[in-house]
Coordinates of C-alpha atoms in Angstrom, one line a residue:
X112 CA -18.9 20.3 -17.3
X113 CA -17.9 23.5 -15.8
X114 CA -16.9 22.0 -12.7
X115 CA -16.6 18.6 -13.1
X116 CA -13.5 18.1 -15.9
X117 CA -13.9 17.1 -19.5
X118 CA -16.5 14.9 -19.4
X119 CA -20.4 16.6 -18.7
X120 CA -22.1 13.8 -16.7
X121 CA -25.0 16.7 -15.7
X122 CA -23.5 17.0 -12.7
X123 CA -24.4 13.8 -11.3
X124 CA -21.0 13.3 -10.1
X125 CA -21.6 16.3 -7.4
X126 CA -24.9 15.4 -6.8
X127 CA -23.9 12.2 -5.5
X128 CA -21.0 13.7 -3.5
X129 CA -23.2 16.4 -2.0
X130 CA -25.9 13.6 -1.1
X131 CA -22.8 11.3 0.8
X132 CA -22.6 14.6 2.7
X133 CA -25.9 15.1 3.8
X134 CA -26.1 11.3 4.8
X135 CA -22.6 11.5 6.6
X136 CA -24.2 15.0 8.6
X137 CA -27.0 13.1 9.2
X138 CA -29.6 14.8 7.5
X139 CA -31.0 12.3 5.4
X140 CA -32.3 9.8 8.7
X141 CA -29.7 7.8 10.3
X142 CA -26.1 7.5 9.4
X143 CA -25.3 3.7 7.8
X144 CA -23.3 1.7 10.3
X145 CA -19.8 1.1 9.5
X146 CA -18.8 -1.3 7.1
X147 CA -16.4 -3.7 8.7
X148 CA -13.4 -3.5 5.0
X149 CA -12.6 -7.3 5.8
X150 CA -16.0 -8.5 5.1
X151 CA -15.9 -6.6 1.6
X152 CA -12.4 -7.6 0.9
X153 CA -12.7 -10.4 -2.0
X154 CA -9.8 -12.7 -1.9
X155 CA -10.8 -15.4 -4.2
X156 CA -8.9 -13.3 -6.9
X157 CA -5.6 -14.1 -4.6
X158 CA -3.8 -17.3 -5.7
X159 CA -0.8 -16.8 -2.8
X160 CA 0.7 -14.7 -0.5
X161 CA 4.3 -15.0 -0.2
X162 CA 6.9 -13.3 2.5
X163 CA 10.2 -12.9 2.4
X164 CA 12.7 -10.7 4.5
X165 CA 13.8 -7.4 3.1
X166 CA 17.2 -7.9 4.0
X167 CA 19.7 -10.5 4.6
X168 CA 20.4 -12.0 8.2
X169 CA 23.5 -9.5 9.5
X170 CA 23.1 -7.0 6.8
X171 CA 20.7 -4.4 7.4
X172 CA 21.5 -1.0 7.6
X173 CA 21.6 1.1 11.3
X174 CA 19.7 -1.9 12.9
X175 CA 18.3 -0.7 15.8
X176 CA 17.7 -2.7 18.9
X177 CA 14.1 -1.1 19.7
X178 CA 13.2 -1.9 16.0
X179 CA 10.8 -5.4 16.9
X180 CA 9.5 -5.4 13.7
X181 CA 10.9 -6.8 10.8
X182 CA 11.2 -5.3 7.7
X183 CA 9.4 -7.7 5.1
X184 CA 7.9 -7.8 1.7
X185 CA 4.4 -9.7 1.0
X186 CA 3.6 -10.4 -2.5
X187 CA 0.1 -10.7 -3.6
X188 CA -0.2 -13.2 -6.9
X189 CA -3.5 -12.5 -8.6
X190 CA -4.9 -16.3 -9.8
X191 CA -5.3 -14.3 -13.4
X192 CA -2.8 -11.8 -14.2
X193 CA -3.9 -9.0 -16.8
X194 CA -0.7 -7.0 -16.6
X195 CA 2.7 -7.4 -15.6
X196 CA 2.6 -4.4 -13.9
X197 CA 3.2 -4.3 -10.1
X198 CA 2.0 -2.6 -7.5
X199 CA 4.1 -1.6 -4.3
X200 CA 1.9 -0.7 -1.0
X201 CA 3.2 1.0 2.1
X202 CA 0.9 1.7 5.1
X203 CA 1.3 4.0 7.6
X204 CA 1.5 3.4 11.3
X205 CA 3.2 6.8 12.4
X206 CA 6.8 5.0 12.1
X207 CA 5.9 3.1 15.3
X208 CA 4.1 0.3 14.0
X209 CA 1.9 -0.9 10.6
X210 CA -1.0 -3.1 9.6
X211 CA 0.5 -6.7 9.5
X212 CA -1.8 -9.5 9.9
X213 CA -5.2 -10.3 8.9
X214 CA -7.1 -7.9 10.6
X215 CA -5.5 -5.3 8.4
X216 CA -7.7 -2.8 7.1
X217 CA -5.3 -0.8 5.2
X218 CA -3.2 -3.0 2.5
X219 CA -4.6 -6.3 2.3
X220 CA -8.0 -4.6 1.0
X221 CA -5.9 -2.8 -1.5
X222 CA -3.6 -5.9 -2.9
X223 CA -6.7 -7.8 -3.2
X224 CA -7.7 -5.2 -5.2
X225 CA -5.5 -4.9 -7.5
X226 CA -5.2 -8.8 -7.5
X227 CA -9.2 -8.5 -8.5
X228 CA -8.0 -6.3 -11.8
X229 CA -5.1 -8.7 -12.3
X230 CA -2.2 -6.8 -11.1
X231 CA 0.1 -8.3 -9.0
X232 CA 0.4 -6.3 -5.1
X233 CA 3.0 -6.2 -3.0
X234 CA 3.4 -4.8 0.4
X235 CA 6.3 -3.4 1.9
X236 CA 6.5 -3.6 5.9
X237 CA 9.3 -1.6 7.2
X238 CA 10.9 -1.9 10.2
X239 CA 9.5 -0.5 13.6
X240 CA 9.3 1.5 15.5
X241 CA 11.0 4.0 15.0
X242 CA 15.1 4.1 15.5
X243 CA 16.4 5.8 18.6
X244 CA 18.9 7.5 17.5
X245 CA 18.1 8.2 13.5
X246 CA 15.7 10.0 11.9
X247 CA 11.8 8.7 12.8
X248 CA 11.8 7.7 8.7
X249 CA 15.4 6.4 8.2
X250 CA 14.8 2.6 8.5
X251 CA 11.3 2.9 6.7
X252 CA 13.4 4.7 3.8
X253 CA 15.8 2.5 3.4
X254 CA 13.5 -0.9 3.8
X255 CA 11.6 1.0 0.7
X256 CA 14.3 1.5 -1.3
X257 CA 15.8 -1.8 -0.9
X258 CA 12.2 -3.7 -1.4
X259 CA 12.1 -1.5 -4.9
X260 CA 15.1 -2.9 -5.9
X261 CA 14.1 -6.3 -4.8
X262 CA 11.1 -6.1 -6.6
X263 CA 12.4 -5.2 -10.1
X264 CA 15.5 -7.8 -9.4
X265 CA 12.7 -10.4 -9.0
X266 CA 9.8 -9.1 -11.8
X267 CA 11.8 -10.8 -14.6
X268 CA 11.5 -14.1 -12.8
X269 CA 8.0 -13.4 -11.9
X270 CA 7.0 -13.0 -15.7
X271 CA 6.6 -9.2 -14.3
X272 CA 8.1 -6.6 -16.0
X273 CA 10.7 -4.3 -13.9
X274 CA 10.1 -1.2 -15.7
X275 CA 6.9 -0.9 -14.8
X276 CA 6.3 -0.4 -11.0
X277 CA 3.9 1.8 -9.5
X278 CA 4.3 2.4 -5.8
X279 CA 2.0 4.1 -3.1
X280 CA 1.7 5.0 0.6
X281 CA -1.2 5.9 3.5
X282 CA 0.2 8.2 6.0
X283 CA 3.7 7.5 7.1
X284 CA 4.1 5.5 4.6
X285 CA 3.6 7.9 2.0
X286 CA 5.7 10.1 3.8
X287 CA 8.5 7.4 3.6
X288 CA 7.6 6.7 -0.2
X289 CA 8.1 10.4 -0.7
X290 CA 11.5 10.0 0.8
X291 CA 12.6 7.3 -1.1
X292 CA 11.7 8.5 -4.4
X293 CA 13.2 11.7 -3.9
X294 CA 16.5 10.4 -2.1
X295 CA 17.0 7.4 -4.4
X296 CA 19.9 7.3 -7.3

Protein backbone atom coordinates (compact mmCIF):
# COMPACT_ATOMS: atom_id res chain seq x y z
CA UNK A 1 0.00 0.00 0.00
CA UNK A 2 2.80 2.35 0.65
CA UNK A 3 3.92 2.18 -2.79
CA UNK A 4 1.53 0.80 -4.72
CA UNK A 5 -1.72 3.43 -4.52
CA UNK A 6 -5.01 2.90 -2.69
CA UNK A 7 -5.46 -0.52 -3.02
CA UNK A 8 -2.81 -3.03 -0.77
CA UNK A 9 -2.53 -6.01 -3.08
CA UNK A 10 0.80 -7.14 -0.73
CA UNK A 11 2.74 -5.91 -3.11
CA UNK A 12 2.14 -8.41 -5.69
CA UNK A 13 1.80 -5.83 -8.22
CA UNK A 14 5.84 -5.02 -7.83
CA UNK A 15 6.65 -8.39 -7.48
CA UNK A 16 5.41 -9.25 -10.69
CA UNK A 17 7.04 -6.11 -12.24
CA UNK A 18 10.40 -6.82 -10.63
CA UNK A 19 10.15 -10.63 -11.87
CA UNK A 20 9.33 -9.14 -15.84
CA UNK A 21 12.67 -7.50 -15.05
CA UNK A 22 14.69 -10.19 -14.12
CA UNK A 23 13.32 -12.36 -17.05
CA UNK A 24 13.79 -9.37 -19.58
CA UNK A 25 17.84 -9.10 -18.04
CA UNK A 26 17.86 -12.56 -18.46
CA UNK A 27 18.40 -13.76 -15.21
CA UNK A 28 15.71 -16.14 -14.79
CA UNK A 29 16.98 -18.70 -17.99
CA UNK A 30 16.26 -17.60 -21.37
CA UNK A 31 14.51 -14.59 -22.48
CA UNK A 32 10.76 -15.64 -24.20
CA UNK A 33 10.88 -15.18 -27.89
CA UNK A 34 8.95 -12.33 -29.25
CA UNK A 35 5.47 -12.50 -29.52
CA UNK A 36 4.49 -11.77 -33.11
CA UNK A 37 1.05 -8.79 -31.81
CA UNK A 38 -0.86 -10.01 -35.11
CA UNK A 39 -1.16 -13.48 -33.96
CA UNK A 40 -2.65 -12.25 -30.52
CA UNK A 41 -4.74 -9.67 -32.13
CA UNK A 42 -8.54 -11.08 -31.84
CA UNK A 43 -10.68 -9.69 -34.59
CA UNK A 44 -13.72 -11.75 -34.39
CA UNK A 45 -15.00 -8.89 -32.12
CA UNK A 46 -14.71 -6.57 -35.48
CA UNK A 47 -17.93 -6.58 -37.58
CA UNK A 48 -16.32 -3.93 -40.43
CA UNK A 49 -13.71 -1.81 -41.22
CA UNK A 50 -14.65 1.15 -43.07
CA UNK A 51 -12.37 4.07 -44.84
CA UNK A 52 -13.13 7.07 -45.93
CA UNK A 53 -10.96 10.22 -46.92
CA UNK A 54 -10.34 12.96 -44.46
CA UNK A 55 -10.91 15.53 -46.74
CA UNK A 56 -12.75 16.34 -49.86
CA UNK A 57 -11.12 15.93 -53.41
CA UNK A 58 -9.48 19.70 -54.07
CA UNK A 59 -9.94 20.87 -50.56
CA UNK A 60 -7.27 20.08 -48.29
CA UNK A 61 -5.26 22.47 -46.62
CA UNK A 62 -1.24 23.26 -47.76
CA UNK A 63 -1.34 20.05 -49.86
CA UNK A 64 1.94 19.21 -50.49
CA UNK A 65 3.31 17.45 -53.48
CA UNK A 66 5.83 15.04 -51.53
CA UNK A 67 2.80 14.15 -49.21
CA UNK A 68 2.04 10.32 -50.94
CA UNK A 69 -0.03 9.42 -48.35
CA UNK A 70 -3.38 10.12 -47.95
CA UNK A 71 -4.91 11.38 -45.02
CA UNK A 72 -7.79 8.86 -44.10
CA UNK A 73 -9.98 7.75 -41.37
CA UNK A 74 -10.65 3.82 -40.62
CA UNK A 75 -13.47 2.97 -38.43
CA UNK A 76 -13.51 -0.06 -36.44
CA UNK A 77 -17.36 -1.31 -35.68
CA UNK A 78 -17.40 -3.73 -32.74
CA UNK A 79 -20.13 -6.71 -33.83
CA UNK A 80 -21.48 -5.81 -29.99
CA UNK A 81 -21.37 -2.35 -28.93
CA UNK A 82 -21.32 -1.66 -24.96
CA UNK A 83 -20.84 2.09 -25.23
CA UNK A 84 -21.26 4.71 -27.53
CA UNK A 85 -18.18 5.97 -26.76
CA UNK A 86 -15.48 6.27 -29.44
CA UNK A 87 -12.11 5.90 -29.56
CA UNK A 88 -9.78 8.00 -31.93
CA UNK A 89 -6.07 6.26 -32.59
CA UNK A 90 -3.16 8.04 -34.08
CA UNK A 91 0.20 6.15 -34.68
CA UNK A 92 3.33 7.45 -34.96
CA UNK A 93 5.66 7.11 -37.87
CA UNK A 94 8.06 10.18 -37.15
CA UNK A 95 5.80 12.38 -39.58
CA UNK A 96 7.29 10.44 -42.49
CA UNK A 97 5.16 7.53 -42.73
CA UNK A 98 2.56 5.30 -40.29
CA UNK A 99 1.30 1.85 -39.82
CA UNK A 100 -1.38 1.30 -42.61
CA UNK A 101 -2.12 -2.10 -43.70
CA UNK A 102 -2.43 -5.41 -42.11
CA UNK A 103 0.86 -5.90 -40.92
CA UNK A 104 0.27 -3.04 -38.48
CA UNK A 105 1.37 -3.69 -35.16
CA UNK A 106 0.47 -0.46 -33.65
CA UNK A 107 -3.42 0.45 -34.15
CA UNK A 108 -5.14 -2.37 -35.58
CA UNK A 109 -4.16 -4.39 -32.17
CA UNK A 110 -5.56 -1.48 -30.27
CA UNK A 111 -9.10 -0.94 -32.28
CA UNK A 112 -9.60 -4.50 -31.99
CA UNK A 113 -9.21 -3.97 -28.64
CA UNK A 114 -11.42 -1.74 -27.89
CA UNK A 115 -13.84 -3.46 -30.45
CA UNK A 116 -13.24 -6.59 -27.91
CA UNK A 117 -14.82 -4.25 -24.90
CA UNK A 118 -17.44 -2.91 -27.25
CA UNK A 119 -16.12 0.45 -28.06
CA UNK A 120 -16.18 1.50 -31.35
CA UNK A 121 -12.11 2.50 -32.82
CA UNK A 122 -11.19 4.64 -35.18
CA UNK A 123 -7.96 5.44 -36.69
CA UNK A 124 -6.76 8.51 -38.04
CA UNK A 125 -3.95 8.24 -40.84
CA UNK A 126 -2.54 11.60 -41.58
CA UNK A 127 -0.88 12.63 -44.46
CA UNK A 128 2.90 11.83 -45.16
CA UNK A 129 5.54 12.50 -45.12
CA UNK A 130 6.21 15.23 -43.94
CA UNK A 131 5.46 18.88 -45.85
CA UNK A 132 8.46 20.56 -47.39
CA UNK A 133 7.92 23.68 -46.64
CA UNK A 134 5.56 23.57 -43.27
CA UNK A 135 6.12 22.57 -40.06
CA UNK A 136 7.14 18.51 -39.87
CA UNK A 137 3.42 18.31 -37.83
CA UNK A 138 1.22 20.82 -39.83
CA UNK A 139 -0.57 18.41 -42.15
CA UNK A 140 -0.80 15.68 -39.25
CA UNK A 141 -2.47 18.54 -37.07
CA UNK A 142 -4.79 19.61 -39.24
CA UNK A 143 -5.88 15.82 -40.65
CA UNK A 144 -6.57 15.37 -36.67
CA UNK A 145 -8.45 18.10 -36.18
CA UNK A 146 -10.59 17.71 -39.16
CA UNK A 147 -11.08 13.70 -38.51
CA UNK A 148 -12.34 14.94 -34.78
CA UNK A 149 -14.76 16.94 -36.26
CA UNK A 150 -15.76 14.32 -38.74
CA UNK A 151 -16.07 11.93 -36.14
CA UNK A 152 -18.56 13.78 -33.85
CA UNK A 153 -20.43 15.11 -37.21
CA UNK A 154 -20.98 11.33 -37.94
CA UNK A 155 -21.44 9.71 -34.14
CA UNK A 156 -25.12 10.84 -34.16
CA UNK A 157 -25.66 8.76 -37.25
CA UNK A 158 -23.57 5.99 -35.93
CA UNK A 159 -25.90 5.69 -32.83
CA UNK A 160 -22.55 7.11 -31.20
CA UNK A 161 -22.63 9.86 -29.06
CA UNK A 162 -20.40 12.98 -30.11
CA UNK A 163 -19.75 14.17 -26.66
CA UNK A 164 -17.99 11.50 -25.69
CA UNK A 165 -14.72 11.01 -27.66
CA UNK A 166 -11.60 9.94 -26.24
CA UNK A 167 -8.52 10.22 -28.50
CA UNK A 168 -4.85 8.95 -28.26
CA UNK A 169 -1.47 8.86 -29.97
CA UNK A 170 2.05 6.57 -30.06
CA UNK A 171 5.00 8.77 -30.86
CA UNK A 172 4.44 11.31 -33.46
CA UNK A 173 1.20 10.79 -33.29
CA UNK A 174 0.76 11.80 -29.86
CA UNK A 175 2.92 14.54 -30.53
CA UNK A 176 0.36 15.65 -33.24
CA UNK A 177 -2.66 14.86 -30.86
CA UNK A 178 -0.98 17.20 -28.40
CA UNK A 179 -1.06 19.76 -31.09
CA UNK A 180 -4.42 19.52 -31.94
CA UNK A 181 -5.87 19.57 -28.68
CA UNK A 182 -4.06 22.42 -27.55
CA UNK A 183 -4.41 24.53 -30.96
CA UNK A 184 -8.07 23.60 -31.59
CA UNK A 185 -11.10 26.28 -30.92
Amino acid sequence: KRYGGDKDDGGKHYADRFEEWLTQMGWLGPVPAPVDLQKRVDRSYTLSREKEDIWPKGCIPDAQTNQTLKAVLEWFVPKTRTTPAVQLIVPGGGYVGDSRGEDDNETIPIACEFNRRGMTAAVIHYRTPRPLDLAKHESARQDIQRAIRMARYEAPKRGLDPDRIGILGFSAGGHAVLLAATTSQ
